[in-house]
Short mmCIF file of C-alpha atoms in Angstrom, two decimals:
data_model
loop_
_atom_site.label_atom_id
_atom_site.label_comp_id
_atom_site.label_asym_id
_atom_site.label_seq_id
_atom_site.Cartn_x
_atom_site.Cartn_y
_atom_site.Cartn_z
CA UNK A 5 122.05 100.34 86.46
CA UNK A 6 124.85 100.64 83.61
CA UNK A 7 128.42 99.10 83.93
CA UNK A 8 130.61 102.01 84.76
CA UNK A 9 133.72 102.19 83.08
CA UNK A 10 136.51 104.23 84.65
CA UNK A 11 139.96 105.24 82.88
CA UNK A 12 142.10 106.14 86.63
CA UNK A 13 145.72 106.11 87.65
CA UNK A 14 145.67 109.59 86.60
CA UNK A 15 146.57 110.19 89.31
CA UNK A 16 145.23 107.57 92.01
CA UNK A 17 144.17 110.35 94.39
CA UNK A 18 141.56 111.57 92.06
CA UNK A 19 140.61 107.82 91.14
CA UNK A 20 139.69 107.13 94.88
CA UNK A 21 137.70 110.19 95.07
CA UNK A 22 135.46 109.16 91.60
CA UNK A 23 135.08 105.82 93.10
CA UNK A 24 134.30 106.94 96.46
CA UNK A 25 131.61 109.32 94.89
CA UNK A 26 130.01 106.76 92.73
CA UNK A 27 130.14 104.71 95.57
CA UNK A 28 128.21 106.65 98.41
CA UNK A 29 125.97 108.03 95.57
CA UNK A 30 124.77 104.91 95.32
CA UNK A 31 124.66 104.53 98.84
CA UNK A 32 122.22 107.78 99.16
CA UNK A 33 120.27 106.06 96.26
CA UNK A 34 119.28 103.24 98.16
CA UNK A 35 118.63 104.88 101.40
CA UNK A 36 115.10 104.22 102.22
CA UNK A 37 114.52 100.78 99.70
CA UNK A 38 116.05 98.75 103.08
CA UNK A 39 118.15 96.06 100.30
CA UNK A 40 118.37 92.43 101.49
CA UNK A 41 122.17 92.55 102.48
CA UNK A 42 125.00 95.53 101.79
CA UNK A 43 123.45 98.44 99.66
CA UNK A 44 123.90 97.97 96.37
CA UNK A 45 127.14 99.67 94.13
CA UNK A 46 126.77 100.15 90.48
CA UNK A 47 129.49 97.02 88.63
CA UNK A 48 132.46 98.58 87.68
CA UNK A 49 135.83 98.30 85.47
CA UNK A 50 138.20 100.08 85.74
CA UNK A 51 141.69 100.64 83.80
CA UNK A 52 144.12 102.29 86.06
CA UNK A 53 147.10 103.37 83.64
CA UNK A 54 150.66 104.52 84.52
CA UNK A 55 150.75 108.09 85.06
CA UNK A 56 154.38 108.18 84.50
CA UNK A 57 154.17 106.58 81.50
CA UNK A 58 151.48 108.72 80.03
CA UNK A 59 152.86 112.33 81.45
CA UNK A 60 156.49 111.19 79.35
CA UNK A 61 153.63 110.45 76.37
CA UNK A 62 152.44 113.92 76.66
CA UNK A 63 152.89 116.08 72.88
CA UNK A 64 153.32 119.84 72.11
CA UNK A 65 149.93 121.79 72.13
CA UNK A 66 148.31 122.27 68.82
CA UNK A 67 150.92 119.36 67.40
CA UNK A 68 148.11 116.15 66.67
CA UNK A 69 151.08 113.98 65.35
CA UNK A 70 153.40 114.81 68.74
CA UNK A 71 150.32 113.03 70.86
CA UNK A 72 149.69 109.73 68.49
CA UNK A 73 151.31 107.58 71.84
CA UNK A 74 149.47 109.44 74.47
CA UNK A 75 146.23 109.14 72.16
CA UNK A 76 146.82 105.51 71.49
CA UNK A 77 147.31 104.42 75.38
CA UNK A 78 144.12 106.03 76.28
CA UNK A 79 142.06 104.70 73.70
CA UNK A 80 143.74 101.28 74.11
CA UNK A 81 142.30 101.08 77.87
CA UNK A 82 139.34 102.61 76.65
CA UNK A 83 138.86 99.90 74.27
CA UNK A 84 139.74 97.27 77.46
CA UNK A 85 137.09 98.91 79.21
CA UNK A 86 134.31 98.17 76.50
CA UNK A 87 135.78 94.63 75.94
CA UNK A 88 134.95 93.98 79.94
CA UNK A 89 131.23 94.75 79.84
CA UNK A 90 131.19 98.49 80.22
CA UNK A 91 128.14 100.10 79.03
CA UNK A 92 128.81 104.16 79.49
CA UNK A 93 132.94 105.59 79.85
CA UNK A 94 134.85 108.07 81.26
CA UNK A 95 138.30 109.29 82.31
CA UNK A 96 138.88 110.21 85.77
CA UNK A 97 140.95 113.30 84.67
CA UNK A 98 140.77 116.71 83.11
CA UNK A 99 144.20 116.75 81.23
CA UNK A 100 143.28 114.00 78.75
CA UNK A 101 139.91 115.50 77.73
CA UNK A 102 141.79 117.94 75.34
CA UNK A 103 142.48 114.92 73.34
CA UNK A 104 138.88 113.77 73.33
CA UNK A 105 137.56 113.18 70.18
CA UNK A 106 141.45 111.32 69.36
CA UNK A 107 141.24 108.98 72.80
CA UNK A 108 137.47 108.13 71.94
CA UNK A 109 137.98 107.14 68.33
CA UNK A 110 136.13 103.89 67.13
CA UNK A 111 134.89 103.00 71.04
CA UNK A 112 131.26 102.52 70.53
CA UNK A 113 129.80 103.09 74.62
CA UNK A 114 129.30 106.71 75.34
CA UNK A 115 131.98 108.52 77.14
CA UNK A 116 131.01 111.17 79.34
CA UNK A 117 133.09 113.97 78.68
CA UNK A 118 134.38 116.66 82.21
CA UNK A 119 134.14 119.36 80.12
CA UNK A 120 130.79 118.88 78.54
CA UNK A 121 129.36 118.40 82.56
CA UNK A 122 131.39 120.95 83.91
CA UNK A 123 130.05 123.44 81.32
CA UNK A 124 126.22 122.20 81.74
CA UNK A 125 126.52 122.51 85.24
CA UNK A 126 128.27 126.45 84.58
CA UNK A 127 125.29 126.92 83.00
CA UNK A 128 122.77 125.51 85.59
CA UNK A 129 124.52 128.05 87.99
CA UNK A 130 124.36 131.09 85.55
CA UNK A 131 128.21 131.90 85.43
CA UNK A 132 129.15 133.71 82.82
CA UNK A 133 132.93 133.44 83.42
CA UNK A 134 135.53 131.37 84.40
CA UNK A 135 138.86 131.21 85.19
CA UNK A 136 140.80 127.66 84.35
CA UNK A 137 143.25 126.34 86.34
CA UNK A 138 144.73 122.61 85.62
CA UNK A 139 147.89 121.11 83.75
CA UNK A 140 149.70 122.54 81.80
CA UNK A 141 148.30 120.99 78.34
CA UNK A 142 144.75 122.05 80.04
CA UNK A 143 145.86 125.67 80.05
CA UNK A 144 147.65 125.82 76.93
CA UNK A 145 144.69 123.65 74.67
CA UNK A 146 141.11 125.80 73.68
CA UNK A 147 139.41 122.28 74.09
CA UNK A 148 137.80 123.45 77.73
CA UNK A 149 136.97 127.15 76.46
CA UNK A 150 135.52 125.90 72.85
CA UNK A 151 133.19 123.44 75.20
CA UNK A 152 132.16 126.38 77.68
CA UNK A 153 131.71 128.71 74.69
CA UNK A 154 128.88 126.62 73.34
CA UNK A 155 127.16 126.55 76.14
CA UNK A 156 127.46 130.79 76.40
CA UNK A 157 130.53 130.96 78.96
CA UNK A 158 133.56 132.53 78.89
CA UNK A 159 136.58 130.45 80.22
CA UNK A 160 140.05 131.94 80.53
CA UNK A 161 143.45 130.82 82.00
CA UNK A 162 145.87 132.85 84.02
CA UNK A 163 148.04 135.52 81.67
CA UNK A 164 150.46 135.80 83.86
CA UNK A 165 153.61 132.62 83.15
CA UNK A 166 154.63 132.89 86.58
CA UNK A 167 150.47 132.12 88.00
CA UNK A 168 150.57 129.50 85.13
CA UNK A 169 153.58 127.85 86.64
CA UNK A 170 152.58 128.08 89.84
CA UNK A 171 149.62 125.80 88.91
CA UNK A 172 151.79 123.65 87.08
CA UNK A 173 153.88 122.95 90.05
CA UNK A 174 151.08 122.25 92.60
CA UNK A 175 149.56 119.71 90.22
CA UNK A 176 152.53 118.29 89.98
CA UNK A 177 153.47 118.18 93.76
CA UNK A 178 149.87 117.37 94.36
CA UNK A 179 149.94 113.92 92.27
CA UNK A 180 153.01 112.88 94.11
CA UNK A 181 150.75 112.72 97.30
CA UNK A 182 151.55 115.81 98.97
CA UNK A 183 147.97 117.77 99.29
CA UNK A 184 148.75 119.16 102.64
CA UNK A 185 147.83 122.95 102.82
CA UNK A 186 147.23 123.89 99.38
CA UNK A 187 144.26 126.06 99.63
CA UNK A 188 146.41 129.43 100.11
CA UNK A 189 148.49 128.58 96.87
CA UNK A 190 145.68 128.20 94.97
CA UNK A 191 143.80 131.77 96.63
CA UNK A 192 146.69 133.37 96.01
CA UNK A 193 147.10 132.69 92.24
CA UNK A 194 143.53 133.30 92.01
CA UNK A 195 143.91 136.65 93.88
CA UNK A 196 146.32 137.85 91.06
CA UNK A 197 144.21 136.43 88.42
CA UNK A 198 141.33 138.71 90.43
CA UNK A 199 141.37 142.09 87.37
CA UNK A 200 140.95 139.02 84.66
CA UNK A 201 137.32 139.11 85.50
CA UNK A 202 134.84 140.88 83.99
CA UNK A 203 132.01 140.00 85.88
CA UNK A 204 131.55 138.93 89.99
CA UNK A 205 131.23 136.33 92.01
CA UNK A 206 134.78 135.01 90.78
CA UNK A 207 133.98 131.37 89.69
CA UNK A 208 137.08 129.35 89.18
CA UNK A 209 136.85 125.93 88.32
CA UNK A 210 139.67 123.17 89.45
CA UNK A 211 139.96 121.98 86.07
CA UNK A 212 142.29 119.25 87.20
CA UNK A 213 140.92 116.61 89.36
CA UNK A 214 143.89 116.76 91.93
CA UNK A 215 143.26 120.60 92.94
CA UNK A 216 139.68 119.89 95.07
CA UNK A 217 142.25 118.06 97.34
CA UNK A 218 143.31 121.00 98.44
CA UNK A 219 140.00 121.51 100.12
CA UNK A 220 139.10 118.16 102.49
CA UNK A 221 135.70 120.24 104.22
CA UNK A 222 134.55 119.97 100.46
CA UNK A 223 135.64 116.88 99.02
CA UNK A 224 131.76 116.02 98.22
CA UNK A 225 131.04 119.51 96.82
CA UNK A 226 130.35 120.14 93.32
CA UNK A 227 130.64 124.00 94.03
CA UNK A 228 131.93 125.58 97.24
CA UNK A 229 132.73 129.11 98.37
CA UNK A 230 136.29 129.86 99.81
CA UNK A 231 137.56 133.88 100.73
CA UNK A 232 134.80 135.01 98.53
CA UNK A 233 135.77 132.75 95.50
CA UNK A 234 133.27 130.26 94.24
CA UNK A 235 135.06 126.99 93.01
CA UNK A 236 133.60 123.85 90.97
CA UNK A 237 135.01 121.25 91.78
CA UNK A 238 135.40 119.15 88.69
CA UNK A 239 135.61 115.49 90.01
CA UNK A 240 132.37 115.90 91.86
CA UNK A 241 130.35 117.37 88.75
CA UNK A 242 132.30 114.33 86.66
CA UNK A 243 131.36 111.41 88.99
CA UNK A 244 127.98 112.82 89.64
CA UNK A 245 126.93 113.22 86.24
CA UNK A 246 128.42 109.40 85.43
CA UNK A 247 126.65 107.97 88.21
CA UNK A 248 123.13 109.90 86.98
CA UNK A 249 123.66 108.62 83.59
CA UNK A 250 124.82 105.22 84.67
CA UNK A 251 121.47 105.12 86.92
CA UNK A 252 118.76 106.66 84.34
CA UNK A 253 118.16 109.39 86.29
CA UNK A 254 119.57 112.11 83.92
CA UNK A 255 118.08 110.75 80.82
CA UNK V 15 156.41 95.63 86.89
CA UNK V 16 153.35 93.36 86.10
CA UNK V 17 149.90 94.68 85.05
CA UNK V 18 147.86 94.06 88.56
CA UNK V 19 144.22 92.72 88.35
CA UNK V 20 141.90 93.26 91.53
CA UNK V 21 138.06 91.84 92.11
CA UNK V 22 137.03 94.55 94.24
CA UNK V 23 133.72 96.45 95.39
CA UNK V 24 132.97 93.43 98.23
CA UNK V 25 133.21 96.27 100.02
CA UNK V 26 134.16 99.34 98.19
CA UNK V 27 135.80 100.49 101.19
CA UNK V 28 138.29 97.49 101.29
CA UNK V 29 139.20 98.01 97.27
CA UNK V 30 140.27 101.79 98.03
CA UNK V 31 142.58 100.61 101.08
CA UNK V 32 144.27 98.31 98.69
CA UNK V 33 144.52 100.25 95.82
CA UNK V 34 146.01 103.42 98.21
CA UNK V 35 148.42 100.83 99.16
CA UNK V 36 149.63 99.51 96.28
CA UNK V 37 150.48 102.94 94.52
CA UNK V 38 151.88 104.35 98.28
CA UNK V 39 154.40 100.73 97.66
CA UNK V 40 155.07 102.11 94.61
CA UNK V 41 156.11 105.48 95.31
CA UNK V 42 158.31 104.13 97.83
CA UNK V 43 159.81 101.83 95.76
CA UNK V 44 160.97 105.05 93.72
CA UNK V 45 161.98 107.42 96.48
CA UNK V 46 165.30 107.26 95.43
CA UNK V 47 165.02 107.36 91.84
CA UNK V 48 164.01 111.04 90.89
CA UNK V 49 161.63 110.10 87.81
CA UNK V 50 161.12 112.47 85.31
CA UNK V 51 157.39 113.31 85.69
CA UNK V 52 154.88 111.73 88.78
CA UNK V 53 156.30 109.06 90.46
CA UNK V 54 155.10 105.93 88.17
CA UNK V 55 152.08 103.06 89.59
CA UNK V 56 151.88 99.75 88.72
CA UNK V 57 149.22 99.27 85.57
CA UNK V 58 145.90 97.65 86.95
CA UNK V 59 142.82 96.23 85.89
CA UNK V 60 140.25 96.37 88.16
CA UNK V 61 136.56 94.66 88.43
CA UNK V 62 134.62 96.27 90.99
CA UNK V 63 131.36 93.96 91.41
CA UNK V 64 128.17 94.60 93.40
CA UNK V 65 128.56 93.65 96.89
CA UNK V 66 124.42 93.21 97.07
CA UNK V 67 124.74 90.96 93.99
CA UNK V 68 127.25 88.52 95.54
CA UNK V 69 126.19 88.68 98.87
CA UNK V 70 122.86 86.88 97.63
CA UNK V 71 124.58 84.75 95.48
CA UNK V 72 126.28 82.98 98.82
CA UNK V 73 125.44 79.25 99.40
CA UNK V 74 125.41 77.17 102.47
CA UNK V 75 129.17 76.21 104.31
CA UNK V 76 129.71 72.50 102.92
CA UNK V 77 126.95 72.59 100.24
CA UNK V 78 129.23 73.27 96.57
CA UNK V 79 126.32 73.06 94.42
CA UNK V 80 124.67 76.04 96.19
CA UNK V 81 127.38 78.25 95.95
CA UNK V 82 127.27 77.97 91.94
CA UNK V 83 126.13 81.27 91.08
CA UNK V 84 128.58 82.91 93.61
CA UNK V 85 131.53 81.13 91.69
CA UNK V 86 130.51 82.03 88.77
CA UNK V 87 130.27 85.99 89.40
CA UNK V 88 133.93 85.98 90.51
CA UNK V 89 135.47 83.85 88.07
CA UNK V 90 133.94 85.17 85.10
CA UNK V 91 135.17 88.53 86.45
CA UNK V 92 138.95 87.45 87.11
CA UNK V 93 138.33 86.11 83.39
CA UNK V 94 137.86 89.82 82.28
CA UNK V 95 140.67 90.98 84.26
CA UNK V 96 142.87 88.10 82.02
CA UNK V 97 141.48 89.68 79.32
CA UNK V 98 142.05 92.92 80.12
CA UNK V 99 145.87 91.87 80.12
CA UNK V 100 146.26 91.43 83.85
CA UNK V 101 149.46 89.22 84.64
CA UNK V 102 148.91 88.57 88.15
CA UNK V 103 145.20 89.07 89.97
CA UNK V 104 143.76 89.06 93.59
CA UNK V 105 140.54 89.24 94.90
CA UNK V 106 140.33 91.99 97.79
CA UNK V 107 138.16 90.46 100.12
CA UNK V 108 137.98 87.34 102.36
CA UNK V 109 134.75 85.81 102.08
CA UNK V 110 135.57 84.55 98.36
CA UNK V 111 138.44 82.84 99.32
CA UNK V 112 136.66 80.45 101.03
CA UNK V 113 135.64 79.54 97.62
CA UNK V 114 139.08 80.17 96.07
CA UNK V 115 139.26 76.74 93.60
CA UNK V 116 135.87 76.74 92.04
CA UNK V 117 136.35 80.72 91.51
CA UNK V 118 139.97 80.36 90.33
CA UNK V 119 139.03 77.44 87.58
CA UNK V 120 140.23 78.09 84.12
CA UNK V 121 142.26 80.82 85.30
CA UNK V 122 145.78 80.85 83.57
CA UNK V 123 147.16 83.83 85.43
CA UNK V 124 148.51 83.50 89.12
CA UNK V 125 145.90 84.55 91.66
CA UNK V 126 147.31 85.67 94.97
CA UNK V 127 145.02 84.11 97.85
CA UNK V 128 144.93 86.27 100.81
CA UNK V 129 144.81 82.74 103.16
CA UNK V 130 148.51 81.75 101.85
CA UNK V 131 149.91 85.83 102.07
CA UNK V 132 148.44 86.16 105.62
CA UNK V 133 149.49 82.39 106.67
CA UNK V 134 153.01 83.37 105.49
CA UNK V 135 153.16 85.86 107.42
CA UNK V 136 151.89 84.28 110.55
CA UNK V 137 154.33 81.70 110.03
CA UNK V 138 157.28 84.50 109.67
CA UNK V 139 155.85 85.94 112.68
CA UNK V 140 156.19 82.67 114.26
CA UNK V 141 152.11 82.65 115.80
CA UNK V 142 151.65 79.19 116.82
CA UNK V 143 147.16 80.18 116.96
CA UNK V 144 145.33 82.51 115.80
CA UNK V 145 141.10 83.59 115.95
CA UNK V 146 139.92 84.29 113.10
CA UNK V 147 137.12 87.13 112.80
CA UNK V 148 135.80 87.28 109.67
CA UNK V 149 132.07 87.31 107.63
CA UNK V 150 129.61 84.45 108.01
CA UNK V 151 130.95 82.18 105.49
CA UNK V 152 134.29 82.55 106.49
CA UNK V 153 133.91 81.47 109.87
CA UNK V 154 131.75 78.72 108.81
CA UNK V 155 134.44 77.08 106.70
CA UNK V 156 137.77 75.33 107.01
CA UNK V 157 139.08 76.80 104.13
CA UNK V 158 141.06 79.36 106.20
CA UNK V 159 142.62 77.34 109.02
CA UNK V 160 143.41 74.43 106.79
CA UNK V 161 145.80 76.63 105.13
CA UNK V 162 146.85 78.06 108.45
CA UNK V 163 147.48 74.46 109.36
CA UNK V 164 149.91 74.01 106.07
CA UNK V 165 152.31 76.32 107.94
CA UNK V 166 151.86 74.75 111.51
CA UNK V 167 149.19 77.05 112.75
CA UNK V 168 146.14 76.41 114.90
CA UNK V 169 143.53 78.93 113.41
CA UNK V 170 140.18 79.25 114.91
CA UNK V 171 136.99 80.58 115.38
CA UNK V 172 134.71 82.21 118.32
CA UNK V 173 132.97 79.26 120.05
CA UNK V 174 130.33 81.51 120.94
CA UNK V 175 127.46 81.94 118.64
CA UNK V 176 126.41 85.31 120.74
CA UNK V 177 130.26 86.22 119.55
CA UNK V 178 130.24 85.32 115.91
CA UNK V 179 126.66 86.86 115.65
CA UNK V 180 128.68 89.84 116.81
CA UNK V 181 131.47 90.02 114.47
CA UNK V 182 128.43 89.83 111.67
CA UNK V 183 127.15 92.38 112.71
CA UNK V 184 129.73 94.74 112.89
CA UNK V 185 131.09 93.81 109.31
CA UNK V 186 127.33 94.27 107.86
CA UNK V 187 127.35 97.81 109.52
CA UNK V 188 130.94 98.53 108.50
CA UNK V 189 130.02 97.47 104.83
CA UNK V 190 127.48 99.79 104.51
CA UNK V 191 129.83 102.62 105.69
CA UNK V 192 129.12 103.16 109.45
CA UNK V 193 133.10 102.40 110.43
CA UNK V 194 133.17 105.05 113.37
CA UNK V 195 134.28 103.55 117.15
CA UNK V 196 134.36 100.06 116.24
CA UNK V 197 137.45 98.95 117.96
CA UNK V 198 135.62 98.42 121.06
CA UNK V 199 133.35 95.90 119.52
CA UNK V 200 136.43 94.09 118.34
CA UNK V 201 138.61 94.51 121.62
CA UNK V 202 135.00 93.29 123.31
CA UNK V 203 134.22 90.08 121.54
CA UNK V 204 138.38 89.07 121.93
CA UNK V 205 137.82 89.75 125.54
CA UNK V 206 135.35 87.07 125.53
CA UNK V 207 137.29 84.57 123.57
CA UNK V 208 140.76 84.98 125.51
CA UNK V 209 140.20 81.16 127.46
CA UNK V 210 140.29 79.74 123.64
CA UNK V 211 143.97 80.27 123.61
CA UNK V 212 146.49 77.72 125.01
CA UNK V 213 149.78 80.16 123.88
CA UNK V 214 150.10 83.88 124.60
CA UNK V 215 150.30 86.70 123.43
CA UNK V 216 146.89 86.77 121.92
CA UNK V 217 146.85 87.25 117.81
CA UNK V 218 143.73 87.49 116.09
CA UNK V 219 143.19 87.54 112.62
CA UNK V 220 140.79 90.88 110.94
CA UNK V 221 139.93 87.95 108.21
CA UNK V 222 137.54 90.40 106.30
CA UNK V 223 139.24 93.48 104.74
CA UNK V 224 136.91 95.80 106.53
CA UNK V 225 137.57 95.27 109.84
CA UNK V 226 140.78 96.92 109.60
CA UNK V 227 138.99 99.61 109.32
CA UNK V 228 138.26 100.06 113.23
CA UNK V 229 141.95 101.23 113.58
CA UNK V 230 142.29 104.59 111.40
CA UNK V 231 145.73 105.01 113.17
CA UNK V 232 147.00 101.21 111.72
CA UNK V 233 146.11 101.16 108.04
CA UNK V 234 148.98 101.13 106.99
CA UNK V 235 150.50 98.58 109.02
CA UNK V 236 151.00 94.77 108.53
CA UNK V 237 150.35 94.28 111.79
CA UNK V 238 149.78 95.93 115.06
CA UNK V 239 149.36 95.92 119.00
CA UNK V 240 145.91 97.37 120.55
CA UNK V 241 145.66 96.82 124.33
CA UNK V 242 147.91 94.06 124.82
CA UNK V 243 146.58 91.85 121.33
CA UNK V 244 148.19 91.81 117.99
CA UNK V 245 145.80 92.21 115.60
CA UNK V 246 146.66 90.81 111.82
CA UNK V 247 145.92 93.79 108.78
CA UNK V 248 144.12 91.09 106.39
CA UNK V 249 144.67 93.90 103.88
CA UNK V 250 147.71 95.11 103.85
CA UNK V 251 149.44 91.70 104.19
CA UNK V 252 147.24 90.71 100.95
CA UNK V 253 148.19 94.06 99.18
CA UNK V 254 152.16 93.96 99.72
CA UNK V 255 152.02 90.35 98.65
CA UNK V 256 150.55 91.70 95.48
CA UNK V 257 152.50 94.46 95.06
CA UNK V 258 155.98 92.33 95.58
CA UNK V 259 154.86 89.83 93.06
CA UNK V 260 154.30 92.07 90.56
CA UNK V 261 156.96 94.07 90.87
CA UNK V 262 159.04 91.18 90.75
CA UNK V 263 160.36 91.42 95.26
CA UNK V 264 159.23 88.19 96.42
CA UNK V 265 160.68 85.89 93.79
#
């Protein structure tokens, strides 16, 4: 088993879920090898960073210069994280993903990317399209769509500013801890979002990993149905495909 | 605020209470403040190391040489968290505290033990004795009520070996996830060891950072009363230690 290394704090909730995740994985693992003592977890380090501090870092979409601090304090911890032992990476968030190949620079352990698993596992299922919903710099950035598109899927965000805001401001209420009764925000945006799609089953993928919150029957779930809607949920596919790569079992 | 570094995954379980706590401290620190963006957490390194690793690194009670490889593990991982710029560390579990020099040596950052935070406390509370419930090692050694003793407390342990074979148990079954209807266990075995105490009310010490676990309605409290006993939240007393130090409360 690989060292995992885990970029969190952004936000906590969604750190506690990846750990919890990797954690019982491992757990299931394990179930019928009976270990001498407490099952075995996979060694881990992880940098939990400020998310205060980088949300204020954030630049202007399709600006490279504007995001040189928010770049640097990413790749900093992911740096840390190789220093400490860690033999495969990744960020326990969507948002910072659209700076990938700027956060990753010169760190030499792989770094599992959401987008790259979220888009394998679209095309595992055979969805064609996809609606987007995370932060704003998720929405606004092509990173996500350019990484579905090369694996044949179409990914979209909302048209509408006011369904974009509305995302915007659950995310944001979300990360300050209150995940109480979200569900019905998010079906509703999606139900405006509904004549977007070309194609059916509606798949809409919780491109930021605070929005599976909003569903505690499906915390585990890497895909769930809800009112007809199928949704990925993004953390689970993440942690999942760390924990297979961090185990040999996906290579 | 001061970059936190935690030794966690011995158990998983017990890091996630005390990382939940530490950012919930730090959101209500900031209530009041209105920051522009989410409400800011304290930077943290964490090492999360393999419970099955340590636990069969563990020597015999009053036998240093045999617990090398056990100090070793821990103190080259609070070495990393130094590294990893960590200005203050802790260790979120009991059981290596018994240990606390050898895995502390060479350390030049403070470590916060959880002995001295809950011993404080104790003292604060003004509890004359104390039982102690905790893993194998822990009620093995003196480590634990030798501190207690620093502050004028009588700490002990089960005199029953049916009792402490008991509280074993429960913390190897709680370790590997099964937490479900344990307070009876606990409430049972205190039953048993009420004639050990000269003062009343009863206190007794949840000296490993699961056990806390039995009492889903008190995780967030310091400490708290369950059929007539005050039971001591190991984790949460260790936790808001941390969290004042670093963010500067305490001193």
């Amino acid at each position: 088993m690989k060292k995992i290394g885990m970029i969190g704090g952004v936000s906590w909730l969604s750190t506690i879920e990846y750990y919890k995740i990797i954690c019982e994985l491992s757990h299931r693992h394990q179930v019928d090898r009976e270990p001498s003592g407490p099952p075995a977890i996979p060694e881990m380090a992880i940098e939990s960073l400020n998310i205060n501090k980088s949300f204020n870092m954030r630049g202007t979409p399709g600006d490279d210069a504007s995001w040189a601090q928010f770049d640097a304090y990413f790749n900093a911890a992911l740096k840390r994280l190789e220093d400490s032992g860690a033999e495969v990476a990744f960020i326990a968030s969507n948002t910072p993903h659209n700076r990938f190949d700027a956060i990753t620079k010169g760190v030499s352990i792989p770094v599992i990317s959401i987008f790259d698993a979220v888009a394998k596992c679209c095309a595992i299922l055979e969805i064609e399209e996809t609606l987007i919903l995370g932060t704003a710099p998720t929405m606004a950035s092509a990173s996500f769509a350019n990484v579905l598109a090369s694996q044949g899927i179409k990914g979209f965000v909302p048209t509408s500013d006011t369904d974009k805001s509305s995302v915007v401001d659950l995310i944001s209420k979300m990360q300050s801890g209150d995940i109480e009764n979200k569900a019905n925000v998010i079906g509703d945006i999606v139900k405006n979002c509904t004549g977007q799609f070309i194609k059916k089953p509606i798949a809409v993928c919780l491109s930021c990993t605070e929005l599976p919150l909003a569903y505690p029957d499906n915390l585990d779930d890497a895909t769930f149905e809800n009112n007809g809607v199928l949704y990925l949920n993004t953390t689970v596919i993440h942690a999942t495909s760390v924990f297979e790569y961090a185990s040999g079992l996906s290579i």
